[in-house]
């Protein structure tokens, strides 16, 4: 445990729908929360909103798709706040389009932001976790990694890559008290999902057995459980939270 007897959690992509819910939930649960952001305007709004509700979280700038930018960010966090005990690889983007129309930029942006970021962030925090003999790493994947989705060859590839990463790293670091798990949300009520054209979204909702989109807090609750000190026997797993839309 760090000096303040409070574990420090770094959440990437904290300004998004799930990221914001994670900031709130982990702050309520007593963690010292550090939210990563790329967009200054969104970060200012998030800080305002969270302050108003009494959540005192720190926000740090960093481009998760860039290894050196993440290195600087982690150094800043560790020198000004403290060692990172928990990493939630949550940052993600979509560039949906059918494959025949997909540009190299659409592919690279999604792979860099959604998958290479997982290497970039984890690589910079893992050594400290090994030395302190404790760590929790959560990778936020997607239902579409396993199910596939028309228009998402880039996104599904990146999110599927997380499963191999989770399982292999879990094997390597289990002996140091570090767990690595994946959560695979289905369609959650966030800006990302609301950007899907309404007629297509309605068709998707019709395929969800519980009959609705998920709420970001339903993901945050599960993350809070998996990062707790009492969840040390759960590692290398994938938790699907998708209202029954895909069971694997
Ligand atoms: N299955 C079969 N056909 C489909 C289809 C599907 N799921 N979706 C679209 N099509 C068809 C359309 O009906 C249309 O057919 P016609 O040409 O016969 O009219 C055709 O595909 C359109 O094809 P295009 O090649 O022109 O497609 P496009 O490049 O314009 O892309 C799209 C369309 C942007 C992919 C659009 O279909 C779309 O937005 N789909 C939803 C994608 C989606 O679910 N994204 C998830 C975002 S949220 C997220 O990612 C979070 C998470 O983890 C779940």
PDB file of C-alpha atoms and ligand atoms in Angstrom:
ATOM      1  CA  UNK A   1       0.000   0.000   0.000  1.00  0.00           C
ATOM      2  CA  UNK A   2       1.332   3.491  -0.717  1.00  0.00           C
ATOM      3  CA  UNK A   3       2.091   6.149   1.940  1.00  0.00           C
ATOM      4  CA  UNK A   4      -1.440   7.467   2.237  1.00  0.00           C
ATOM      5  CA  UNK A   5      -2.766   3.977   2.758  1.00  0.00           C
ATOM      6  CA  UNK A   6      -4.839   4.437  -0.320  1.00  0.00           C
ATOM      7  CA  UNK A   7      -4.309   2.587  -3.564  1.00  0.00           C
ATOM      8  CA  UNK A   8      -3.728   4.689  -6.665  1.00  0.00           C
ATOM      9  CA  UNK A   9      -5.702   3.843  -9.796  1.00  0.00           C
ATOM     10  CA  UNK A  10      -4.835   5.186 -13.247  1.00  0.00           C
ATOM     11  CA  UNK A  11      -7.783   5.146 -15.641  1.00  0.00           C
ATOM     12  CA  UNK A  12      -7.033   5.831 -19.300  1.00  0.00           C
ATOM     13  CA  UNK A  13      -9.661   7.557 -21.407  1.00  0.00           C
ATOM     14  CA  UNK A  14     -11.301   9.010 -18.325  1.00  0.00           C
ATOM     15  CA  UNK A  15     -13.398  11.578 -20.211  1.00  0.00           C
ATOM     16  CA  UNK A  16     -15.467   8.939 -22.022  1.00  0.00           C
ATOM     17  CA  UNK A  17     -18.707   7.424 -20.760  1.00  0.00           C
ATOM     18  CA  UNK A  18     -17.232   4.338 -19.098  1.00  0.00           C
ATOM     19  CA  UNK A  19     -14.107   6.264 -18.009  1.00  0.00           C
ATOM     20  CA  UNK A  20     -16.202   8.849 -16.191  1.00  0.00           C
ATOM     21  CA  UNK A  21     -18.256   6.171 -14.438  1.00  0.00           C
ATOM     22  CA  UNK A  22     -15.002   4.499 -13.399  1.00  0.00           C
ATOM     23  CA  UNK A  23     -13.677   7.767 -11.937  1.00  0.00           C
ATOM     24  CA  UNK A  24     -16.836   8.193  -9.874  1.00  0.00           C
ATOM     25  CA  UNK A  25     -17.073   4.606  -8.683  1.00  0.00           C
ATOM     26  CA  UNK A  26     -13.422   4.237  -7.710  1.00  0.00           C
ATOM     27  CA  UNK A  27     -13.414   7.596  -5.967  1.00  0.00           C
ATOM     28  CA  UNK A  28     -16.512   6.531  -3.976  1.00  0.00           C
ATOM     29  CA  UNK A  29     -14.783   3.257  -3.145  1.00  0.00           C
ATOM     30  CA  UNK A  30     -11.881   5.179  -1.577  1.00  0.00           C
ATOM     31  CA  UNK A  31      -9.204   4.884  -4.246  1.00  0.00           C
ATOM     32  CA  UNK A  32      -6.960   7.766  -5.191  1.00  0.00           C
ATOM     33  CA  UNK A  33      -8.070   8.186  -8.781  1.00  0.00           C
ATOM     34  CA  UNK A  34      -5.936   9.542 -11.598  1.00  0.00           C
ATOM     35  CA  UNK A  35      -7.787  10.045 -14.849  1.00  0.00           C
ATOM     36  CA  UNK A  36      -5.854  10.226 -18.092  1.00  0.00           C
ATOM     37  CA  UNK A  37      -7.137  12.479 -20.879  1.00  0.00           C
ATOM     38  CA  UNK A  38      -6.110  13.648 -24.328  1.00  0.00           C
ATOM     39  CA  UNK A  39      -8.676  16.401 -24.924  1.00  0.00           C
ATOM     40  CA  UNK A  40      -8.205  19.462 -22.674  1.00  0.00           C
ATOM     41  CA  UNK A  41     -11.758  20.774 -23.103  1.00  0.00           C
ATOM     42  CA  UNK A  42     -13.387  17.490 -22.184  1.00  0.00           C
ATOM     43  CA  UNK A  43     -11.033  17.179 -19.210  1.00  0.00           C
ATOM     44  CA  UNK A  44     -11.969  20.623 -17.889  1.00  0.00           C
ATOM     45  CA  UNK A  45     -15.658  19.714 -18.099  1.00  0.00           C
ATOM     46  CA  UNK A  46     -15.080  16.389 -16.383  1.00  0.00           C
ATOM     47  CA  UNK A  47     -13.113  18.000 -13.566  1.00  0.00           C
ATOM     48  CA  UNK A  48     -15.895  20.536 -13.022  1.00  0.00           C
ATOM     49  CA  UNK A  49     -18.578  17.882 -12.997  1.00  0.00           C
ATOM     50  CA  UNK A  50     -16.718  15.600 -10.599  1.00  0.00           C
ATOM     51  CA  UNK A  51     -15.695  18.438  -8.244  1.00  0.00           C
ATOM     52  CA  UNK A  52     -19.329  19.520  -8.082  1.00  0.00           C
ATOM     53  CA  UNK A  53     -20.263  16.031  -6.928  1.00  0.00           C
ATOM     54  CA  UNK A  54     -17.456  15.873  -4.369  1.00  0.00           C
ATOM     55  CA  UNK A  55     -15.140  13.486  -6.253  1.00  0.00           C
ATOM     56  CA  UNK A  56     -11.580  14.720  -5.951  1.00  0.00           C
ATOM     57  CA  UNK A  57      -9.670  13.076  -8.718  1.00  0.00           C
ATOM     58  CA  UNK A  58      -6.451  14.122 -10.442  1.00  0.00           C
ATOM     59  CA  UNK A  59      -6.381  14.440 -14.219  1.00  0.00           C
ATOM     60  CA  UNK A  60      -3.229  13.892 -16.269  1.00  0.00           C
ATOM     61  CA  UNK A  61      -2.622  14.538 -19.930  1.00  0.00           C
ATOM     62  CA  UNK A  62      -1.122  11.803 -22.083  1.00  0.00           C
ATOM     63  CA  UNK A  63      -1.505  10.287 -25.526  1.00  0.00           C
ATOM     64  CA  UNK A  64      -1.858   6.568 -24.818  1.00  0.00           C
ATOM     65  CA  UNK A  65      -1.047   5.702 -28.426  1.00  0.00           C
ATOM     66  CA  UNK A  66       2.437   7.141 -27.947  1.00  0.00           C
ATOM     67  CA  UNK A  67       4.944   5.177 -25.862  1.00  0.00           C
ATOM     68  CA  UNK A  68       7.039   8.199 -24.835  1.00  0.00           C
ATOM     69  CA  UNK A  69       4.020  10.330 -23.971  1.00  0.00           C
ATOM     70  CA  UNK A  70       2.806   7.555 -21.646  1.00  0.00           C
ATOM     71  CA  UNK A  71       6.285   7.324 -20.114  1.00  0.00           C
ATOM     72  CA  UNK A  72       6.219  11.018 -19.243  1.00  0.00           C
ATOM     73  CA  UNK A  73       2.682  10.743 -17.888  1.00  0.00           C
ATOM     74  CA  UNK A  74       3.518   7.795 -15.637  1.00  0.00           C
ATOM     75  CA  UNK A  75       6.629   9.574 -14.360  1.00  0.00           C
ATOM     76  CA  UNK A  76       4.568  12.669 -13.533  1.00  0.00           C
ATOM     77  CA  UNK A  77       1.954  10.606 -11.682  1.00  0.00           C
ATOM     78  CA  UNK A  78       4.514   8.599  -9.737  1.00  0.00           C
ATOM     79  CA  UNK A  79       6.594  11.633  -8.730  1.00  0.00           C
ATOM     80  CA  UNK A  80       3.685  13.916  -7.797  1.00  0.00           C
ATOM     81  CA  UNK A  81       1.025  11.501  -6.549  1.00  0.00           C
ATOM     82  CA  UNK A  82       2.606   8.110  -5.937  1.00  0.00           C
ATOM     83  CA  UNK A  83       3.079   4.614  -7.331  1.00  0.00           C
ATOM     84  CA  UNK A  84       0.375   3.232  -9.600  1.00  0.00           C
ATOM     85  CA  UNK A  85      -1.203   0.129  -8.053  1.00  0.00           C
ATOM     86  CA  UNK A  86      -4.081  -0.252 -10.482  1.00  0.00           C
ATOM     87  CA  UNK A  87      -4.179   0.347 -14.235  1.00  0.00           C
ATOM     88  CA  UNK A  88      -7.399   0.368 -16.195  1.00  0.00           C
ATOM     89  CA  UNK A  89      -6.757   0.322 -19.928  1.00  0.00           C
ATOM     90  CA  UNK A  90     -10.015   1.903 -20.959  1.00  0.00           C
ATOM     91  CA  UNK A  91      -9.131   4.443 -23.684  1.00  0.00           C
ATOM     92  CA  UNK A  92     -10.667   3.578 -27.022  1.00  0.00           C
ATOM     93  CA  UNK A  93     -11.982   5.045 -30.250  1.00  0.00           C
ATOM     94  CA  UNK A  94     -14.004   3.861 -33.231  1.00  0.00           C
ATOM     95  CA  UNK A  95     -13.503   4.535 -36.925  1.00  0.00           C
ATOM     96  CA  UNK A  96     -16.358   2.370 -38.162  1.00  0.00           C
ATOM     97  CA  UNK A  97     -16.586   1.626 -41.850  1.00  0.00           C
ATOM     98  CA  UNK A  98     -16.808  -1.476 -43.990  1.00  0.00           C
ATOM     99  CA  UNK A  99     -13.413  -2.988 -44.738  1.00  0.00           C
ATOM    100  CA  UNK A 100     -13.430  -2.218 -48.453  1.00  0.00           C
ATOM    101  CA  UNK A 101     -13.650   1.476 -47.571  1.00  0.00           C
ATOM    102  CA  UNK A 102     -11.280   1.386 -44.617  1.00  0.00           C
ATOM    103  CA  UNK A 103      -8.205   3.597 -44.959  1.00  0.00           C
ATOM    104  CA  UNK A 104      -4.797   2.819 -43.528  1.00  0.00           C
ATOM    105  CA  UNK A 105      -5.350   5.770 -41.152  1.00  0.00           C
ATOM    106  CA  UNK A 106      -8.657   4.268 -39.897  1.00  0.00           C
ATOM    107  CA  UNK A 107      -6.809   1.036 -39.182  1.00  0.00           C
ATOM    108  CA  UNK A 108      -3.704   2.569 -37.589  1.00  0.00           C
ATOM    109  CA  UNK A 109      -5.554   5.040 -35.364  1.00  0.00           C
ATOM    110  CA  UNK A 110      -7.754   2.334 -33.884  1.00  0.00           C
ATOM    111  CA  UNK A 111      -4.958  -0.212 -33.446  1.00  0.00           C
ATOM    112  CA  UNK A 112      -2.663   2.400 -31.885  1.00  0.00           C
ATOM    113  CA  UNK A 113      -5.238   3.893 -29.536  1.00  0.00           C
ATOM    114  CA  UNK A 114      -7.063   0.716 -28.551  1.00  0.00           C
ATOM    115  CA  UNK A 115      -4.340  -1.944 -28.534  1.00  0.00           C
ATOM    116  CA  UNK A 116      -0.816  -0.516 -28.698  1.00  0.00           C
ATOM    117  CA  UNK A 117      -1.904   1.723 -25.818  1.00  0.00           C
ATOM    118  CA  UNK A 118      -2.285  -1.392 -23.689  1.00  0.00           C
ATOM    119  CA  UNK A 119       1.382  -2.210 -24.258  1.00  0.00           C
ATOM    120  CA  UNK A 120       2.426   1.421 -23.769  1.00  0.00           C
ATOM    121  CA  UNK A 121       0.635   1.875 -20.445  1.00  0.00           C
ATOM    122  CA  UNK A 122       1.217  -1.565 -18.978  1.00  0.00           C
ATOM    123  CA  UNK A 123       4.911  -1.580 -19.915  1.00  0.00           C
ATOM    124  CA  UNK A 124       5.469   1.639 -17.994  1.00  0.00           C
ATOM    125  CA  UNK A 125       3.738   0.519 -14.761  1.00  0.00           C
ATOM    126  CA  UNK A 126       4.508  -3.191 -14.540  1.00  0.00           C
ATOM    127  CA  UNK A 127       8.010  -2.979 -13.061  1.00  0.00           C
ATOM    128  CA  UNK A 128       6.797  -0.964 -10.078  1.00  0.00           C
ATOM    129  CA  UNK A 129       3.975  -3.440  -9.484  1.00  0.00           C
ATOM    130  CA  UNK A 130       6.442  -6.336  -9.598  1.00  0.00           C
ATOM    131  CA  UNK A 131       8.700  -4.610  -7.053  1.00  0.00           C
ATOM    132  CA  UNK A 132       5.801  -3.824  -4.718  1.00  0.00           C
ATOM    133  CA  UNK A 133       4.319  -7.336  -5.167  1.00  0.00           C
ATOM    134  CA  UNK A 134       0.853  -6.000  -5.926  1.00  0.00           C
ATOM    135  CA  UNK A 135      -1.004  -4.880  -9.016  1.00  0.00           C
ATOM    136  CA  UNK A 136      -4.363  -4.932 -10.741  1.00  0.00           C
ATOM    137  CA  UNK A 137      -4.645  -4.496 -14.499  1.00  0.00           C
ATOM    138  CA  UNK A 138      -8.017  -4.374 -16.224  1.00  0.00           C
ATOM    139  CA  UNK A 139      -8.375  -4.247 -19.989  1.00  0.00           C
ATOM    140  CA  UNK A 140     -11.685  -2.927 -21.260  1.00  0.00           C
ATOM    141  CA  UNK A 141     -12.387  -4.933 -24.411  1.00  0.00           C
ATOM    142  CA  UNK A 142     -15.746  -5.290 -26.187  1.00  0.00           C
ATOM    143  CA  UNK A 143     -18.455  -7.763 -27.111  1.00  0.00           C
ATOM    144  CA  UNK A 144     -17.370  -7.169 -30.708  1.00  0.00           C
ATOM    145  CA  UNK A 145     -13.957  -8.734 -30.096  1.00  0.00           C
ATOM    146  CA  UNK A 146     -15.631 -12.125 -29.854  1.00  0.00           C
ATOM    147  CA  UNK A 147     -18.835 -11.620 -31.805  1.00  0.00           C
ATOM    148  CA  UNK A 148     -17.492  -9.554 -34.718  1.00  0.00           C
ATOM    149  CA  UNK A 149     -19.365  -6.495 -35.988  1.00  0.00           C
ATOM    150  CA  UNK A 150     -20.094  -5.226 -39.480  1.00  0.00           C
ATOM    151  CA  UNK A 151     -17.983  -2.075 -39.964  1.00  0.00           C
ATOM    152  CA  UNK A 152     -15.492  -2.828 -37.177  1.00  0.00           C
ATOM    153  CA  UNK A 153     -12.645  -4.958 -38.525  1.00  0.00           C
ATOM    154  CA  UNK A 154     -10.192  -2.488 -36.976  1.00  0.00           C
ATOM    155  CA  UNK A 155     -11.958  -2.204 -33.609  1.00  0.00           C
ATOM    156  CA  UNK A 156     -12.722  -5.932 -33.274  1.00  0.00           C
ATOM    157  CA  UNK A 157      -9.102  -6.778 -34.058  1.00  0.00           C
ATOM    158  CA  UNK A 158      -7.770  -4.394 -31.416  1.00  0.00           C
ATOM    159  CA  UNK A 159     -10.253  -5.523 -28.787  1.00  0.00           C
ATOM    160  CA  UNK A 160      -9.604  -9.221 -29.558  1.00  0.00           C
ATOM    161  CA  UNK A 161      -5.882  -8.616 -29.123  1.00  0.00           C
ATOM    162  CA  UNK A 162      -6.532  -7.675 -25.523  1.00  0.00           C
ATOM    163  CA  UNK A 163      -7.622 -11.232 -24.718  1.00  0.00           C
ATOM    164  CA  UNK A 164      -4.286 -12.747 -25.702  1.00  0.00           C
ATOM    165  CA  UNK A 165      -2.449  -9.990 -23.877  1.00  0.00           C
ATOM    166  CA  UNK A 166      -4.486 -10.501 -20.698  1.00  0.00           C
ATOM    167  CA  UNK A 167      -3.960 -14.248 -20.607  1.00  0.00           C
ATOM    168  CA  UNK A 168      -0.246 -14.228 -21.382  1.00  0.00           C
ATOM    169  CA  UNK A 169       0.606 -11.423 -18.983  1.00  0.00           C
ATOM    170  CA  UNK A 170      -1.564 -12.975 -16.259  1.00  0.00           C
ATOM    171  CA  UNK A 171       0.612 -16.097 -16.465  1.00  0.00           C
ATOM    172  CA  UNK A 172       3.823 -14.114 -16.197  1.00  0.00           C
ATOM    173  CA  UNK A 173       2.965 -11.869 -13.251  1.00  0.00           C
ATOM    174  CA  UNK A 174       0.706 -14.028 -11.073  1.00  0.00           C
ATOM    175  CA  UNK A 175       3.669 -14.877  -8.849  1.00  0.00           C
ATOM    176  CA  UNK A 176       4.092 -11.191  -7.972  1.00  0.00           C
ATOM    177  CA  UNK A 177       0.540 -10.652  -6.699  1.00  0.00           C
ATOM    178  CA  UNK A 178      -0.524  -8.951  -9.919  1.00  0.00           C
ATOM    179  CA  UNK A 179      -3.783  -9.919 -11.600  1.00  0.00           C
ATOM    180  CA  UNK A 180      -4.708  -9.134 -15.196  1.00  0.00           C
ATOM    181  CA  UNK A 181      -8.303  -9.410 -16.374  1.00  0.00           C
ATOM    182  CA  UNK A 182     -10.491  -8.336 -19.261  1.00  0.00           C
ATOM    183  CA  UNK A 183     -13.989  -6.934 -19.117  1.00  0.00           C
ATOM    184  CA  UNK A 184     -16.005  -7.077 -22.334  1.00  0.00           C
ATOM    185  CA  UNK A 185     -18.862  -4.586 -22.331  1.00  0.00           C
ATOM    186  CA  UNK A 186     -21.686  -4.938 -24.779  1.00  0.00           C
ATOM    187  CA  UNK A 187     -23.590  -1.887 -26.011  1.00  0.00           C
ATOM    188  CA  UNK A 188     -23.430   0.673 -23.202  1.00  0.00           C
ATOM    189  CA  UNK A 189     -25.175   4.040 -23.172  1.00  0.00           C
ATOM    190  CA  UNK A 190     -22.181   6.233 -24.011  1.00  0.00           C
ATOM    191  CA  UNK A 191     -21.376   8.855 -26.626  1.00  0.00           C
ATOM    192  CA  UNK A 192     -19.615   6.148 -28.661  1.00  0.00           C
ATOM    193  CA  UNK A 193     -22.723   4.008 -28.925  1.00  0.00           C
ATOM    194  CA  UNK A 194     -25.060   6.981 -29.326  1.00  0.00           C
ATOM    195  CA  UNK A 195     -22.961   7.974 -32.373  1.00  0.00           C
ATOM    196  CA  UNK A 196     -24.162   4.835 -34.179  1.00  0.00           C
ATOM    197  CA  UNK A 197     -26.990   5.914 -36.534  1.00  0.00           C
ATOM    198  CA  UNK A 198     -30.314   5.587 -34.728  1.00  0.00           C
ATOM    199  CA  UNK A 199     -31.875   3.052 -37.093  1.00  0.00           C
ATOM    200  CA  UNK A 200     -28.847   0.767 -36.760  1.00  0.00           C
ATOM    201  CA  UNK A 201     -28.736   1.250 -32.970  1.00  0.00           C
ATOM    202  CA  UNK A 202     -32.409   0.319 -32.662  1.00  0.00           C
ATOM    203  CA  UNK A 203     -31.714  -2.899 -34.578  1.00  0.00           C
ATOM    204  CA  UNK A 204     -28.844  -3.675 -32.215  1.00  0.00           C
ATOM    205  CA  UNK A 205     -30.947  -3.028 -29.087  1.00  0.00           C
ATOM    206  CA  UNK A 206     -33.562  -5.421 -30.464  1.00  0.00           C
ATOM    207  CA  UNK A 207     -30.877  -8.138 -30.282  1.00  0.00           C
ATOM    208  CA  UNK A 208     -30.142  -7.576 -26.576  1.00  0.00           C
ATOM    209  CA  UNK A 209     -32.158 -10.054 -24.484  1.00  0.00           C
ATOM    210  CA  UNK A 210     -32.490  -7.690 -21.499  1.00  0.00           C
ATOM    211  CA  UNK A 211     -34.047  -5.210 -23.930  1.00  0.00           C
ATOM    212  CA  UNK A 212     -31.915  -2.127 -23.277  1.00  0.00           C
ATOM    213  CA  UNK A 213     -28.436  -0.646 -23.477  1.00  0.00           C
ATOM    214  CA  UNK A 214     -26.208  -1.190 -20.471  1.00  0.00           C
ATOM    215  CA  UNK A 215     -25.310   1.631 -18.109  1.00  0.00           C
ATOM    216  CA  UNK A 216     -21.675   2.748 -17.645  1.00  0.00           C
ATOM    217  CA  UNK A 217     -22.049   2.172 -13.897  1.00  0.00           C
ATOM    218  CA  UNK A 218     -22.772  -1.495 -14.574  1.00  0.00           C
ATOM    219  CA  UNK A 219     -19.234  -1.774 -15.970  1.00  0.00           C
ATOM    220  CA  UNK A 220     -17.707   0.297 -13.167  1.00  0.00           C
ATOM    221  CA  UNK A 221     -19.232  -1.947 -10.487  1.00  0.00           C
ATOM    222  CA  UNK A 222     -17.528  -5.006 -11.981  1.00  0.00           C
ATOM    223  CA  UNK A 223     -14.194  -3.215 -12.284  1.00  0.00           C
ATOM    224  CA  UNK A 224     -14.400  -2.209  -8.619  1.00  0.00           C
ATOM    225  CA  UNK A 225     -14.772  -5.850  -7.669  1.00  0.00           C
ATOM    226  CA  UNK A 226     -11.910  -7.090  -9.867  1.00  0.00           C
ATOM    227  CA  UNK A 227      -9.429  -4.509  -8.545  1.00  0.00           C
ATOM    228  CA  UNK A 228     -10.190  -5.125  -4.884  1.00  0.00           C
ATOM    229  CA  UNK A 229      -7.668  -6.734  -2.559  1.00  0.00           C
ATOM    230  CA  UNK A 230     -10.033  -9.689  -2.127  1.00  0.00           C
ATOM    231  CA  UNK A 231     -10.120 -10.643  -5.818  1.00  0.00           C
ATOM    232  CA  UNK A 232      -6.551 -11.996  -5.987  1.00  0.00           C
ATOM    233  CA  UNK A 233      -7.586 -15.446  -7.213  1.00  0.00           C
ATOM    234  CA  UNK A 234      -9.245 -14.072 -10.347  1.00  0.00           C
ATOM    235  CA  UNK A 235      -6.695 -13.615 -13.093  1.00  0.00           C
ATOM    236  CA  UNK A 236      -6.545 -14.139 -16.857  1.00  0.00           C
ATOM    237  CA  UNK A 237     -10.320 -14.072 -17.010  1.00  0.00           C
ATOM    238  CA  UNK A 238     -12.813 -12.293 -19.212  1.00  0.00           C
ATOM    239  CA  UNK A 239     -16.075 -10.978 -17.833  1.00  0.00           C
ATOM    240  CA  UNK A 240     -18.756 -10.388 -20.459  1.00  0.00           C
ATOM    241  CA  UNK A 241     -21.309  -7.705 -19.506  1.00  0.00           C
ATOM    242  CA  UNK A 242     -23.652  -7.456 -22.455  1.00  0.00           C
ATOM    243  CA  UNK A 243     -27.262  -8.104 -21.425  1.00  0.00           C
ATOM    244  CA  UNK A 244     -27.107 -11.590 -22.907  1.00  0.00           C
ATOM    245  CA  UNK A 245     -26.357 -10.401 -26.443  1.00  0.00           C
ATOM    246  CA  UNK A 246     -23.394 -12.733 -26.861  1.00  0.00           C
ATOM    247  CA  UNK A 247     -22.507 -15.730 -24.716  1.00  0.00           C
ATOM    248  CA  UNK A 248     -19.184 -17.415 -25.310  1.00  0.00           C
TER     249      UNK A 248
HETATM  250  N1  LIG B   1     -25.149  -6.697 -41.278  1.00  0.00           N
HETATM  251  C1  LIG B   1     -25.359  -6.760 -42.602  1.00  0.00           C
HETATM  252  N2  LIG B   1     -25.378  -5.699 -43.385  1.00  0.00           N
HETATM  253  C2  LIG B   1     -25.162  -4.526 -42.835  1.00  0.00           C
HETATM  254  C3  LIG B   1     -24.940  -4.372 -41.468  1.00  0.00           C
HETATM  255  C4  LIG B   1     -24.952  -5.522 -40.677  1.00  0.00           C
HETATM  256  N3  LIG B   1     -24.764  -5.479 -39.362  1.00  0.00           N
HETATM  257  N4  LIG B   1     -24.731  -3.080 -41.197  1.00  0.00           N
HETATM  258  C5  LIG B   1     -24.855  -2.417 -42.357  1.00  0.00           C
HETATM  259  N5  LIG B   1     -25.126  -3.292 -43.331  1.00  0.00           N
HETATM  260  C6  LIG B   1     -25.389  -3.004 -44.736  1.00  0.00           C
HETATM  261  C7  LIG B   1     -26.329  -1.835 -44.926  1.00  0.00           C
HETATM  262  O1  LIG B   1     -27.660  -2.274 -44.820  1.00  0.00           O
HETATM  263  C8  LIG B   1     -25.985  -1.365 -46.319  1.00  0.00           C
HETATM  264  O2  LIG B   1     -26.578  -2.242 -47.252  1.00  0.00           O
HETATM  265  P1  LIG B   1     -26.970  -1.783 -48.729  1.00  0.00           P
HETATM  266  O3  LIG B   1     -25.682  -1.322 -49.380  1.00  0.00           O
HETATM  267  O4  LIG B   1     -27.510  -3.015 -49.361  1.00  0.00           O
HETATM  268  O5  LIG B   1     -27.944  -0.667 -48.552  1.00  0.00           O
HETATM  269  C9  LIG B   1     -24.509  -1.616 -46.367  1.00  0.00           C
HETATM  270  O6  LIG B   1     -24.206  -2.545 -45.323  1.00  0.00           O
HETATM  271  C10 LIG B   1     -23.689  -0.378 -46.129  1.00  0.00           C
HETATM  272  O7  LIG B   1     -22.432  -0.807 -46.378  1.00  0.00           O
HETATM  273  P2  LIG B   1     -21.247   0.169 -46.566  1.00  0.00           P
HETATM  274  O8  LIG B   1     -20.103  -0.609 -47.078  1.00  0.00           O
HETATM  275  O9  LIG B   1     -21.675   1.355 -47.368  1.00  0.00           O
HETATM  276  O10 LIG B   1     -21.014   0.546 -45.076  1.00  0.00           O
HETATM  277  P3  LIG B   1     -20.359   1.839 -44.510  1.00  0.00           P
HETATM  278  O11 LIG B   1     -18.922   1.874 -44.850  1.00  0.00           O
HETATM  279  O12 LIG B   1     -21.210   3.011 -44.848  1.00  0.00           O
HETATM  280  O13 LIG B   1     -20.486   1.552 -42.979  1.00  0.00           O
HETATM  281  C11 LIG B   1     -21.431   1.400 -40.853  1.00  0.00           C
HETATM  282  C12 LIG B   1     -21.715   1.402 -42.353  1.00  0.00           C
HETATM  283  C13 LIG B   1     -20.747   2.711 -40.442  1.00  0.00           C
HETATM  284  C14 LIG B   1     -20.536   0.264 -40.462  1.00  0.00           C
HETATM  285  C15 LIG B   1     -22.778   1.289 -40.198  1.00  0.00           C
HETATM  286  O14 LIG B   1     -23.354   0.074 -40.617  1.00  0.00           O
HETATM  287  C16 LIG B   1     -22.656   1.271 -38.687  1.00  0.00           C
HETATM  288  O15 LIG B   1     -22.477   2.296 -38.061  1.00  0.00           O
HETATM  289  N6  LIG B   1     -22.816   0.099 -38.070  1.00  0.00           N
HETATM  290  C17 LIG B   1     -22.752  -0.064 -36.632  1.00  0.00           C
HETATM  291  C18 LIG B   1     -21.361  -0.418 -36.246  1.00  0.00           C
HETATM  292  C19 LIG B   1     -21.325  -0.636 -34.759  1.00  0.00           C
HETATM  293  O16 LIG B   1     -22.086  -1.398 -34.185  1.00  0.00           O
HETATM  294  N7  LIG B   1     -20.399   0.035 -34.100  1.00  0.00           N
HETATM  295  C20 LIG B   1     -20.294  -0.075 -32.667  1.00  0.00           C
HETATM  296  C21 LIG B   1     -19.916   1.259 -32.131  1.00  0.00           C
HETATM  297  S1  LIG B   1     -20.002   1.291 -30.365  1.00  0.00           S
HETATM  298  C22 LIG B   1     -18.713   0.362 -29.898  1.00  0.00           C
HETATM  299  O17 LIG B   1     -17.866  -0.032 -30.641  1.00  0.00           O
HETATM  300  C23 LIG B   1     -18.674   0.010 -28.436  1.00  0.00           C
HETATM  301  C24 LIG B   1     -18.653  -1.429 -28.260  1.00  0.00           C
HETATM  302  O18 LIG B   1     -17.611  -1.966 -27.894  1.00  0.00           O
HETATM  303  C25 LIG B   1     -19.869  -2.223 -28.468  1.00  0.00           C
END
